[in-house]
Amino acid sequence: MTVLIATDVFGITPAVHSLARSLGRKCRLVSPFSDIASAFYSEQKAYQAFLAEGGVARYAEKIQHLLKEQGSHIHFAIGFSAGASALWLGSTSPVFRHLQMMSLFYGSRIRDYTDIQPVCPSRLIFAEKEAAFEPGLLAAELKDKGHTVELVKNTAHGFMNPYSGGFCVKSQARYLAELSQMLDTEEASHGELA
C-alpha cells in the first residue's frame, strides 16, 4: 500500500520524512517545488517560493500528473495546507478515482473551491484558528454539502508541522495515530494492497 503525502509550503523536510516513517508504509512524497531539496526557515519565504512555483493550481497539476503516472499504486493521499488545497482542487479528475481516501489537513484555499465534489472519499480537517478566514463557517458550509469535515478545537494552521508556528504536538500525535489506524483497518479489510 502506497500513501501519497502532499506537503505544505515548507516542502519535503526531515519532519515530513519522519511522518512518513511513522505511518509504516511506503510513501510517495510530493512538494510544490521543482527542486525537491528546497528548504525554508520562515513560513513567509516558503510561501513566496510557493507562489513563484505557480501556487495551488500548478501544485494540483503536478499531483494529477503524478497520479496519472503512478496512480494504480497509490491508494491513499494525505495533504497538508497547500498540499491539501492542491489535492482538493484536483480531486474531480478521473485519476483520483482509485484513491480509497484523502485526508486533507488545514487546506485554507479550499474556501475558494467549495463547490468541488471529489471523485474519491475525502476527510477535511481544519484548525480552529486561521488568520485569513473563519474555519467554523467553512466547515459548516462543507458539511452542508455532504462532506466529512472536522474542526480541531484549540489549534491553529500548521498544527501537524513542527516548522509551523501553529504546531501542536498533542494534535499531531492524535492524527498520526488515527491515520495509522485507518490505514491498518483498510489493509485488513481489503487485504494487502499492491
PDB file of C-alpha atoms in Angstrom, residues 5-9 30 32 56 59-60 77-91 102-111 123-125:
ATOM      1  CA  ILE A   5       1.862  12.792   1.047  1.00  0.00           C
ATOM      2  CA  ALA A   6       1.430  16.270  -0.440  1.00  0.00           C
ATOM      3  CA  THR A   7       3.455  18.697   1.657  1.00  0.00           C
ATOM      4  CA  ASP A   8       2.782  22.240   2.722  1.00  0.00           C
ATOM      5  CA  VAL A   9       4.879  25.190   1.502  1.00  0.00           C
ATOM      6  CA  VAL A  30       5.386  15.390  -3.348  1.00  0.00           C
ATOM      7  CA  PRO A  32       5.122  22.179  -4.724  1.00  0.00           C
ATOM      8  CA  VAL A  56      -2.154  25.913  -5.763  1.00  0.00           C
ATOM      9  CA  TYR A  59       0.647  22.126  -7.478  1.00  0.00           C
ATOM     10  CA  ALA A  60      -2.695  20.471  -8.321  1.00  0.00           C
ATOM     11  CA  ALA A  77      -3.480  10.635  -0.073  1.00  0.00           C
ATOM     12  CA  ILE A  78      -2.667  12.927   2.812  1.00  0.00           C
ATOM     13  CA  GLY A  79      -2.275  16.653   2.247  1.00  0.00           C
ATOM     14  CA  PHE A  80      -1.154  19.488   4.463  1.00  0.00           C
ATOM     15  CA  SER A  81      -2.040  23.142   3.872  1.00  0.00           C
ATOM     16  CA  ALA A  82      -1.033  23.877   0.251  1.00  0.00           C
ATOM     17  CA  GLY A  83      -0.887  20.121  -0.399  1.00  0.00           C
ATOM     18  CA  ALA A  84      -4.407  19.677   0.965  1.00  0.00           C
ATOM     19  CA  SER A  85      -5.689  22.545  -1.177  1.00  0.00           C
ATOM     20  CA  ALA A  86      -3.958  21.131  -4.269  1.00  0.00           C
ATOM     21  CA  LEU A  87      -5.378  17.646  -3.694  1.00  0.00           C
ATOM     22  CA  TRP A  88      -8.850  19.146  -3.226  1.00  0.00           C
ATOM     23  CA  LEU A  89      -8.558  21.266  -6.371  1.00  0.00           C
ATOM     24  CA  GLY A  90      -7.502  18.263  -8.462  1.00  0.00           C
ATOM     25  CA  SER A  91      -9.920  15.798  -6.872  1.00  0.00           C
ATOM     26  CA  MET A 102      -7.905  11.561   1.068  1.00  0.00           C
ATOM     27  CA  SER A 103      -7.216  13.137   4.463  1.00  0.00           C
ATOM     28  CA  LEU A 104      -6.747  16.867   3.995  1.00  0.00           C
ATOM     29  CA  PHE A 105      -5.348  18.973   6.827  1.00  0.00           C
ATOM     30  CA  TYR A 106      -5.985  22.732   7.017  1.00  0.00           C
ATOM     31  CA  GLY A 107      -6.250  23.346   3.283  1.00  0.00           C
ATOM     32  CA  SER A 108      -7.021  27.037   3.546  1.00  0.00           C
ATOM     33  CA  ARG A 109      -7.574  27.581  -0.197  1.00  0.00           C
ATOM     34  CA  ILE A 110     -10.371  25.001  -0.129  1.00  0.00           C
ATOM     35  CA  ARG A 111     -12.515  28.001   0.791  1.00  0.00           C
ATOM     36  CA  ARG A 123     -11.910  13.848   5.054  1.00  0.00           C
ATOM     37  CA  LEU A 124     -11.352  17.561   5.629  1.00  0.00           C
ATOM     38  CA  ILE A 125      -9.632  18.548   8.873  1.00  0.00           C
TER      39      ILE A 125
END
